[in-house]
Amino acid sequence: MEPKRYVVMGAGEVGFHLARTLSQEGHHVTVIERDAGHAERIEDQLDALVVVGNGSQVRVLEKAQAEDCDLFLAVSSNDEANLAASLLAKRLGAQRCVVRMGTGSEVVRRRKVYEDAFGADLLLSTQLLTTSRIVNRYRGFDTTAVEYFAAGQVQLRKVALDAASALVEQPLRDVSLPADSLVVAFFRGDELIIPSGDDRAEEGDEALILAGTDSIAQVERMVTAKPAPMGSVVIAGGSRTGQLVAESLAGLGAKITLIERDRRRAQVLAADFPWLHVLHGEATDLALLKAERVESAHFFVAVTGNDESNLMASLLAQELGVPNVLALVDRAETSHLWRRLGLMQVFSPRSLAYERIHEYIDSGYSANIVSLQRGAAQVIERRLHPASPAAGVTLAEMKPPRGVIVGAVVRGRKVFVPRGKDRLEAGDLVILFVREEELPTVRLLFPGIDRPQ
Amino acid sequence: MSPRPVLKILGRLVLVLAAALLFPTVCCLIYGERESAFAFLASAAITAVSGAVMMLLGRRAGSTLYRREGILIVVGGWVLASVFGALPYLLSGTLTTPVDALFEAASGFTTTGATVLPAIEQAGYGILFWRSFTQWLGGMGIIVLFVALLPELGPGARFLYKLEVPGPTAEALQPRIRDTAGVLWRIYLLLTAAETVLLMLCGMNLFDALTHTFSTLSTGGFSPRNDSVAAFESPWIHLVIVVFMILGGGNFSLYYGMRKRRGWNLLRDFEFRLYLILIAIASLVIGWDLVRSGAYQLTAWLPIDAVFQVVSVVTTTGFATQDFDTWPNLSRMLLVALMFVGGCAGSTTGSMKVMRMLVGLKTAFREVRLSFSPNTVASVFVGGKAVPESVVRSVTGFFILFISSWGLGVVLLTLGGHSLVTAASASIAAIGNIGPGLDAVGPSMNFAFFAAWEKLLLILMMWLGRLEVYSIAALFVFRFWRR
């Protein structure tokens, strides 16, 4: 593989790890770092050019040779600087940009606006990554259980099926689901099955369903006789991440208690969310945890923004007997120590961001992909280019191979699952489910933005 | 605190009052009441001169207003309006003592509707017009009128507006407070025109229609008839008055929202819905109680009378079509309980208001919850929206002040030798700006028998209720007067 040119802005934990891995893989890496002292420290540990300065200044970008890089990674801890740098780097001629943002709720709802306005090819938020990880764990899946596409308009959910499920009882064609939903695949052990109308699921399978956000809950109720038991949740810490986790889990029907140490913040949360039970106090206060019967919770998440508090609170929750305890750790390098203490579910938002970006690079810059069954299949989001062979063609004419499913089409505000006679139009956002072996076909049918236009 | 800006602004306000006194003069001339016309002209002249003197004394004042000056202006405005508004009653000889005249005027401006006139219909058209007109002016608020009319108040206007309309939702509808006041008065005028026309279509003459409209929309309750609204036999008149009493008890900023075609947000408003539900339930219970006790003939009038009395009391209007003091005890008690409620925030009604009741109850329930889970942080929610903590505090304070003022009033009135029912209902009738109470102050009675000091006490309570306690209570706090 010929070496590529990467520019990494911000040498914090995410940036530093990315820069190190990429340069170890033999690529040319330039790092932009504001803090001269920190820049000096990392220069010794990296085989990379380190430029000291503000990444949102043209002078600094030019010095870092951002104008002809293959990928510009704006991953500093400052959202505005990242956005400005991405915009400038694109203008200067960078091929692609990845932007990291702190606030998750903005990214969920307005992803497309930011991506279009600031020339970002991939907008990611550590908060959002953290939240999806927590939600997936809550639903009892190690891999993807809930994913968002098309700026939150389309959701992908994995659902466990029992004997009473409609999908087990009758073949797929007899199950009437809402028009904007689709059963994409069944997982049976290690096997991935793309079902046709005659197929039916077996007890113990997991089904992957794709649907518009408005109807996904309805679809889930239809295919599972009883939804997975939604136990109560205790969230330690009312940070923005804590808030986002609370909102997402409440969307799944969980009863949520949140403990926040700052009274003002607690009051703000209590005023914003009528359904949220807010407690003021330290999550590490055993008396408080006992008085509020935390031991009866099904799920405990420590996201206080302070590693020591998270550690302490999760150990207490575990001691009290909460079956599922999740802890967030900012300093990723310490997480193995936590595991040694018995906290098995520890994860770092920064390593999540790092993994996500690395996945993006590995996949050949295809944004919004979700990898299933260790890469056996992927879910890809593509904007249909006018030059694409799929534009202006009905699904029946296109005859996609069996390993490719056009899962959902987002046209303006409308979300629908295309049938044989539906025509795809340039500008549509399509969500594709693709088996590994069909990826080249998809690259031909739906050329992404990475192809020269 | 400097008295000059207070005098300057109050002087102007008094001049506006002098202008208002010219309206009944016209009425007197139409009906050929020369003596009354002279009384009104003399009153206007005295008022105008007093206003001019006050302005002269305060002419060198700066234009900046602070909180304390604002409070003095608002309270002073209401006191002076009552004082100068009392002049026509004295000068025309309708009432003989200054305290009685002040009582009638204060009862008018505060939209209470308690009267000391012995024989109402003999008072003459001019005086009766003035009585209802003071209610109409006081209903929307004399300070709001003043703010709408006079442009040069500047930023201090916002202050004054908020002090007179302190309810839990005193919201500005327009960027400039003067425009907000103007909008409110235009809505008020529109409703006035509508009700007058409807009443005339139902068979009232112009004078009766206009005076009743004045007392309906302001939820005041003065009627130029001895028998109040019962003097009219058409059920349509009763129904029109019921509808407009309900409208007078609604939040006026909602009507503005309707005008801007933001849909029917009136019925979507949580407080307004609750207010309607309250009226419906109370009417049903009282209707059932009347049937059950057999005190009442089963005719089509029964539901009309039940609804009328409930609406009249809950909107703090105080019109009567029946002597509800003769009703069974459950109905009487329920009506007294409704006197404490009042209409919606931002309406022309008095008393505590539905919104405050709701916020107060929910705050109390929150405390119950905190008693077993002290670390819980919870907001008080009304209609899905969190009530700011500052409002929760202010509502709690208001509750305590309102109830204790009422209680103090009851104690002082029993000191004067009145029965417990008379004292308790007169006290809420005054502080809630309702008008009639029970027993000796029942709908068919009047307040003339009270001693002079008791009347002064009731006047103070009317002002206290109209300005929603805080502004007047501030005057009794020592720190207020400290330089």
Coordinates of C-alpha atoms in Angstrom, one line a residue, chain A residues 8-378:
Chain A
V8 CA -3.7 15.4 12.9
M9 CA -4.8 18.5 14.7
G10 CA -4.7 18.2 18.4
A11 CA -2.3 15.8 20.1
G12 CA -4.5 14.8 23.0
E13 CA -5.2 11.2 23.7
V14 CA -7.2 10.6 20.5
G15 CA -4.8 12.5 18.3
F16 CA -1.7 11.1 19.8
H17 CA -2.8 7.5 19.4
L18 CA -4.0 8.0 15.9
A19 CA -0.7 9.8 14.9
R20 CA 1.3 7.0 16.4
T21 CA -0.6 4.1 14.8
L22 CA -0.7 5.8 11.4
S23 CA 3.0 6.5 11.4
Q24 CA 3.8 3.0 12.6
E25 CA 1.8 1.8 9.6
G26 CA 4.2 3.7 7.4
H27 CA 2.2 6.8 6.5
H28 CA 3.4 10.4 6.5
V29 CA 1.9 12.1 9.6
T30 CA 2.0 15.8 10.6
V31 CA 0.7 16.8 14.0
I32 CA -0.5 20.3 14.9
E33 CA -0.4 21.0 18.6
R34 CA -1.1 24.3 20.4
D35 CA 0.9 23.7 23.5
A36 CA 4.6 24.0 22.8
G37 CA 5.6 22.0 25.9
H38 CA 3.3 19.2 25.0
A39 CA 4.4 19.3 21.4
E40 CA 8.0 18.8 22.6
R41 CA 7.1 15.8 24.7
I42 CA 5.3 14.0 21.9
E43 CA 7.9 14.8 19.3
D44 CA 10.2 12.3 21.1
Q45 CA 7.6 9.6 21.0
L46 CA 6.4 10.0 17.4
D47 CA 8.0 9.6 14.0
A48 CA 6.0 12.6 12.8
L49 CA 6.4 16.2 12.0
V50 CA 5.1 18.3 14.9
V51 CA 3.9 21.9 14.1
V52 CA 3.3 24.1 17.1
G53 CA 0.4 26.5 16.6
N54 CA -3.3 27.0 16.3
G55 CA -4.9 24.7 13.7
S56 CA -7.6 27.2 12.8
Q57 CA -4.9 29.6 11.4
V58 CA -4.1 29.3 7.7
R59 CA -0.4 30.0 8.4
V60 CA -0.2 26.9 10.6
L61 CA -2.2 24.8 8.2
E62 CA 0.1 25.7 5.4
K63 CA 3.1 24.9 7.5
A64 CA 1.6 21.5 8.3
Q65 CA 1.1 21.0 4.5
A66 CA -2.6 20.4 5.0
E67 CA -3.3 21.5 1.4
D68 CA -2.5 18.2 -0.3
C69 CA -3.1 15.7 2.5
D70 CA -5.3 12.7 2.1
L71 CA -7.0 13.1 5.4
F72 CA -7.2 16.0 7.8
L73 CA -8.2 14.9 11.3
A74 CA -9.4 17.7 13.5
V75 CA -9.6 16.0 16.9
S76 CA -8.6 18.6 19.4
S77 CA -10.8 19.1 22.4
N78 CA -12.1 22.4 21.1
D79 CA -15.2 22.1 18.9
E80 CA -15.0 25.5 17.3
A81 CA -11.4 25.2 16.5
N82 CA -12.0 21.8 14.9
L83 CA -14.8 23.0 12.7
A84 CA -12.9 26.1 11.6
A85 CA -9.8 24.1 10.9
S86 CA -11.8 21.6 8.9
L87 CA -13.4 24.3 6.8
L88 CA -10.0 25.9 6.1
A89 CA -8.2 22.7 5.4
K90 CA -10.9 21.8 2.8
R91 CA -10.5 25.2 1.2
L92 CA -6.7 24.7 1.1
G93 CA -7.2 21.4 -0.7
A94 CA -7.3 18.6 1.8
Q95 CA -9.0 15.5 0.3
R96 CA -11.1 14.6 3.3
C97 CA -11.7 15.8 6.8
V98 CA -12.7 14.1 10.1
V99 CA -14.1 16.4 12.8
R100 CA -14.5 15.5 16.4
M101 CA -17.1 17.3 18.4
G102 CA -17.7 17.3 22.1
T103 CA -21.5 17.7 22.2
G104 CA -23.4 14.6 21.2
S105 CA -26.9 16.0 21.1
E106 CA -26.0 18.4 18.3
V107 CA -24.3 15.7 16.3
V108 CA -27.3 13.4 16.6
R109 CA -29.8 15.9 15.3
R110 CA -27.8 18.2 13.0
R111 CA -25.0 16.0 11.7
K112 CA -25.7 16.8 8.0
V113 CA -25.8 20.6 8.6
Y114 CA -22.4 20.6 10.2
E115 CA -20.9 18.2 7.6
D116 CA -22.2 20.3 4.8
A117 CA -21.3 23.7 6.3
F118 CA -17.8 22.8 7.4
G119 CA -16.7 20.3 4.7
A120 CA -16.5 17.5 7.2
D121 CA -16.7 14.0 5.7
L122 CA -17.1 12.4 9.1
L123 CA -18.4 14.1 12.1
L124 CA -18.1 12.2 15.3
S125 CA -18.7 12.9 18.9
T126 CA -17.1 11.1 21.7
Q127 CA -20.3 11.7 23.8
L128 CA -22.4 10.1 21.1
L129 CA -20.0 7.2 20.7
T130 CA -20.0 6.7 24.5
T131 CA -23.8 6.9 24.6
S132 CA -24.3 4.3 21.9
R133 CA -21.9 2.0 23.6
I134 CA -23.8 2.3 26.8
V135 CA -27.2 1.9 25.2
N136 CA -26.0 -1.2 23.4
R137 CA -24.7 -2.7 26.6
Y138 CA -28.0 -1.9 28.3
R139 CA -29.8 -3.9 25.6
G140 CA -27.6 -6.8 26.3
F141 CA -25.6 -6.9 23.1
D142 CA -21.9 -6.7 22.8
T143 CA -21.9 -5.4 19.3
T144 CA -24.3 -3.0 17.6
A145 CA -27.7 -2.9 19.1
V146 CA -28.8 0.6 18.1
E147 CA -27.3 2.7 15.5
Y148 CA -28.5 6.0 13.9
F149 CA -28.3 6.9 10.3
A150 CA -29.3 9.9 8.2
A151 CA -28.9 12.3 11.1
G152 CA -31.0 10.3 13.3
Q153 CA -33.9 9.8 10.9
V154 CA -33.3 6.1 10.5
Q155 CA -32.4 3.6 13.2
L156 CA -31.0 0.2 13.1
R157 CA -31.8 -2.1 16.0
K158 CA -30.8 -5.6 16.9
V159 CA -33.6 -7.6 18.5
A160 CA -33.5 -11.0 20.2
L161 CA -36.4 -13.3 19.1
D162 CA -38.2 -15.7 21.2
A163 CA -40.7 -18.5 20.3
A164 CA -43.7 -16.1 20.3
S165 CA -42.2 -13.6 17.9
A166 CA -44.2 -12.9 14.7
L167 CA -41.0 -13.5 12.7
V168 CA -40.7 -17.0 14.1
E169 CA -44.4 -17.9 13.7
Q170 CA -44.8 -17.0 10.0
P171 CA -42.7 -16.4 6.9
L172 CA -41.5 -12.9 6.4
R173 CA -43.9 -12.0 3.6
D174 CA -46.9 -12.6 5.9
V175 CA -45.6 -10.2 8.6
S176 CA -47.0 -6.8 7.9
L177 CA -44.6 -4.2 9.1
P178 CA -44.8 -0.4 8.6
A179 CA -43.8 0.9 5.2
D180 CA -40.6 2.5 6.4
S181 CA -39.2 -0.6 8.0
L182 CA -37.3 -3.7 6.9
V183 CA -36.0 -6.9 8.4
V184 CA -32.5 -6.8 7.1
A185 CA -30.9 -10.0 8.5
F186 CA -31.1 -12.8 10.9
F187 CA -28.2 -13.8 13.1
R188 CA -28.1 -17.5 13.9
G189 CA -25.1 -18.4 15.9
D190 CA -22.2 -17.2 13.8
E191 CA -24.2 -17.3 10.7
L192 CA -25.6 -14.3 9.0
I193 CA -28.8 -14.8 6.9
I194 CA -30.3 -12.4 4.5
P195 CA -33.9 -13.5 4.4
S196 CA -36.2 -13.7 1.5
G197 CA -40.0 -13.6 1.7
D198 CA -40.3 -17.3 2.4
D199 CA -37.8 -17.4 5.2
R200 CA -38.7 -17.4 8.8
A201 CA -36.6 -16.9 11.9
E202 CA -35.9 -19.6 14.5
E203 CA -36.2 -19.2 18.2
G204 CA -33.0 -17.7 19.6
D205 CA -32.2 -15.8 16.5
E206 CA -31.4 -12.1 16.6
A207 CA -33.0 -10.0 13.9
L208 CA -31.6 -6.8 12.5
I209 CA -34.3 -4.3 11.7
L210 CA -34.0 -0.9 10.0
A211 CA -36.8 1.6 10.3
G212 CA -37.6 5.3 10.4
T213 CA -37.1 6.6 13.9
D214 CA -40.8 7.2 14.3
S215 CA -41.8 3.6 13.8
I216 CA -38.9 1.7 15.1
A217 CA -40.4 1.2 18.5
Q218 CA -43.6 -0.1 16.9
V219 CA -41.7 -2.5 14.7
E220 CA -39.8 -3.8 17.7
R221 CA -43.0 -4.4 19.6
M222 CA -44.4 -6.3 16.6
V223 CA -41.4 -8.7 16.2
T224 CA -40.7 -9.4 19.8
A225 CA -43.5 -10.9 21.9
K226 CA -42.1 -9.2 24.9
P227 CA -39.4 -6.6 24.7
A228 CA -36.2 -7.2 26.6
P229 CA -36.8 -6.5 30.3
M230 CA -36.1 -2.8 30.8
G231 CA -34.7 -2.6 34.3
S232 CA -34.2 0.6 36.1
V233 CA -31.0 2.5 35.6
V234 CA -28.9 4.6 37.9
I235 CA -26.6 7.2 36.2
A236 CA -23.9 8.6 38.4
G237 CA -23.0 12.1 37.0
G238 CA -25.2 14.6 35.2
S239 CA -22.6 15.7 32.7
R240 CA -23.6 16.2 29.1
T241 CA -22.8 12.5 28.6
G242 CA -24.9 11.5 31.5
Q243 CA -27.8 13.6 30.1
L244 CA -27.5 12.1 26.7
V245 CA -27.4 8.6 28.2
A246 CA -30.5 9.4 30.2
E247 CA -32.3 10.7 27.2
S248 CA -31.4 7.7 25.0
L249 CA -32.3 5.1 27.7
A250 CA -35.5 6.9 28.5
G251 CA -36.3 6.6 24.8
L252 CA -36.1 2.9 25.3
G253 CA -38.5 3.0 28.2
A254 CA -36.2 2.7 31.1
K255 CA -36.8 4.3 34.5
I256 CA -33.9 6.5 35.3
T257 CA -32.3 7.9 38.4
L258 CA -29.5 10.3 38.1
I259 CA -27.1 11.4 40.8
E260 CA -25.4 14.8 40.4
R261 CA -23.1 16.5 42.9
D262 CA -23.7 20.1 41.7
R263 CA -27.0 21.4 43.0
R264 CA -27.4 23.9 40.2
R265 CA -26.8 21.3 37.5
A266 CA -29.2 19.0 39.3
Q267 CA -31.8 21.7 39.2
V268 CA -31.3 22.3 35.5
L269 CA -31.7 18.6 34.8
A270 CA -34.8 18.3 37.0
A271 CA -36.4 21.2 35.2
D272 CA -35.5 19.9 31.7
F273 CA -36.7 16.3 32.1
P274 CA -39.9 15.7 34.0
W275 CA -39.5 11.9 33.8
L276 CA -36.0 12.0 35.3
H277 CA -35.5 11.3 39.1
V278 CA -32.7 13.6 40.0
L279 CA -30.7 13.2 43.3
H280 CA -28.3 15.8 44.6
G281 CA -25.3 14.2 46.2
E282 CA -22.1 12.3 45.7
A283 CA -22.4 9.1 43.8
T284 CA -19.6 7.7 46.1
D285 CA -21.8 8.3 49.1
L286 CA -22.7 4.8 50.3
A287 CA -25.4 6.1 52.6
L288 CA -27.1 7.9 49.8
L289 CA -26.8 4.9 47.5
K290 CA -28.4 2.7 50.1
A291 CA -31.1 5.2 51.1
E292 CA -32.2 5.4 47.5
R293 CA -32.1 1.6 47.0
V294 CA -29.6 1.6 44.3
E295 CA -29.0 -2.1 44.8
S296 CA -32.4 -2.8 43.1
A297 CA -31.3 -1.2 39.9
H298 CA -30.6 -3.3 36.9
F299 CA -27.9 -1.1 35.4
F300 CA -25.4 1.3 36.9
V301 CA -23.4 3.8 34.7
A302 CA -20.7 6.0 36.2
V303 CA -20.1 9.0 34.0
T304 CA -19.2 11.7 36.5
G305 CA -16.3 13.2 34.5
N306 CA -13.8 12.2 37.2
D307 CA -12.1 8.8 36.9
E308 CA -11.6 8.3 40.7
S309 CA -15.3 9.0 41.4
N310 CA -16.3 6.7 38.6
L311 CA -14.1 3.9 40.0
M312 CA -15.3 4.4 43.5
A313 CA -19.0 4.6 42.6
S314 CA -18.9 1.6 40.3
L315 CA -17.1 -0.5 43.0
L316 CA -19.8 0.5 45.5
A317 CA -22.6 -0.3 43.1
Q318 CA -21.0 -3.7 42.3
E319 CA -20.7 -4.3 46.0
L320 CA -24.3 -3.5 46.6
G321 CA -25.2 -6.1 44.0
V322 CA -26.2 -4.2 40.9
P323 CA -25.9 -6.8 38.1
N324 CA -24.5 -4.5 35.3
V325 CA -22.0 -1.9 36.2
L326 CA -20.4 0.3 33.5
A327 CA -17.7 2.8 34.2
L328 CA -16.2 5.5 32.0
V329 CA -12.5 6.1 32.2
D330 CA -10.8 9.1 30.6
R331 CA -7.3 7.9 31.0
A332 CA -7.5 4.8 28.7
E333 CA -4.0 3.6 29.8
T334 CA -5.3 2.8 33.3
S335 CA -8.3 0.8 32.3
H336 CA -6.5 -2.6 32.8
L337 CA -5.9 -1.6 36.4
W338 CA -9.7 -1.2 36.9
R339 CA -10.3 -4.6 35.4
R340 CA -7.9 -6.0 37.9
L341 CA -10.1 -4.5 40.6
G342 CA -13.1 -6.4 39.2
L343 CA -14.7 -3.8 37.1
M344 CA -15.0 -5.6 33.8
Q345 CA -17.0 -3.1 31.9
V346 CA -14.7 -0.2 31.6
F347 CA -14.3 1.9 28.5
S348 CA -12.7 5.1 27.5
P349 CA -14.5 7.6 25.2
R350 CA -11.2 8.6 23.7
S351 CA -10.4 5.0 22.6
L352 CA -13.9 4.8 21.2
A353 CA -13.2 7.9 19.1
Y354 CA -9.9 6.5 18.1
E355 CA -11.4 3.1 17.1
R356 CA -14.1 4.9 15.1
I357 CA -11.6 7.0 13.1
H358 CA -9.4 4.0 12.5
E359 CA -12.3 2.1 11.3
Y360 CA -13.1 4.9 8.9
I361 CA -9.6 4.9 7.5
D362 CA -9.5 1.1 7.2
S363 CA -12.8 1.0 5.4
G364 CA -11.5 3.2 2.6
Y365 CA -13.2 6.4 4.0
S366 CA -16.7 5.2 4.0
A367 CA -18.6 7.2 6.6
N368 CA -21.4 5.8 8.7
I369 CA -20.6 2.2 8.4
V370 CA -21.4 -0.3 10.9
S371 CA -19.5 -3.5 10.8
L372 CA -21.5 -6.7 11.7
Q373 CA -20.3 -10.2 12.6
R374 CA -16.7 -9.1 12.5
G375 CA -16.8 -7.6 9.1
A376 CA -19.0 -10.2 7.4
A377 CA -21.4 -7.4 6.5
Q378 CA -21.6 -3.7 6.7

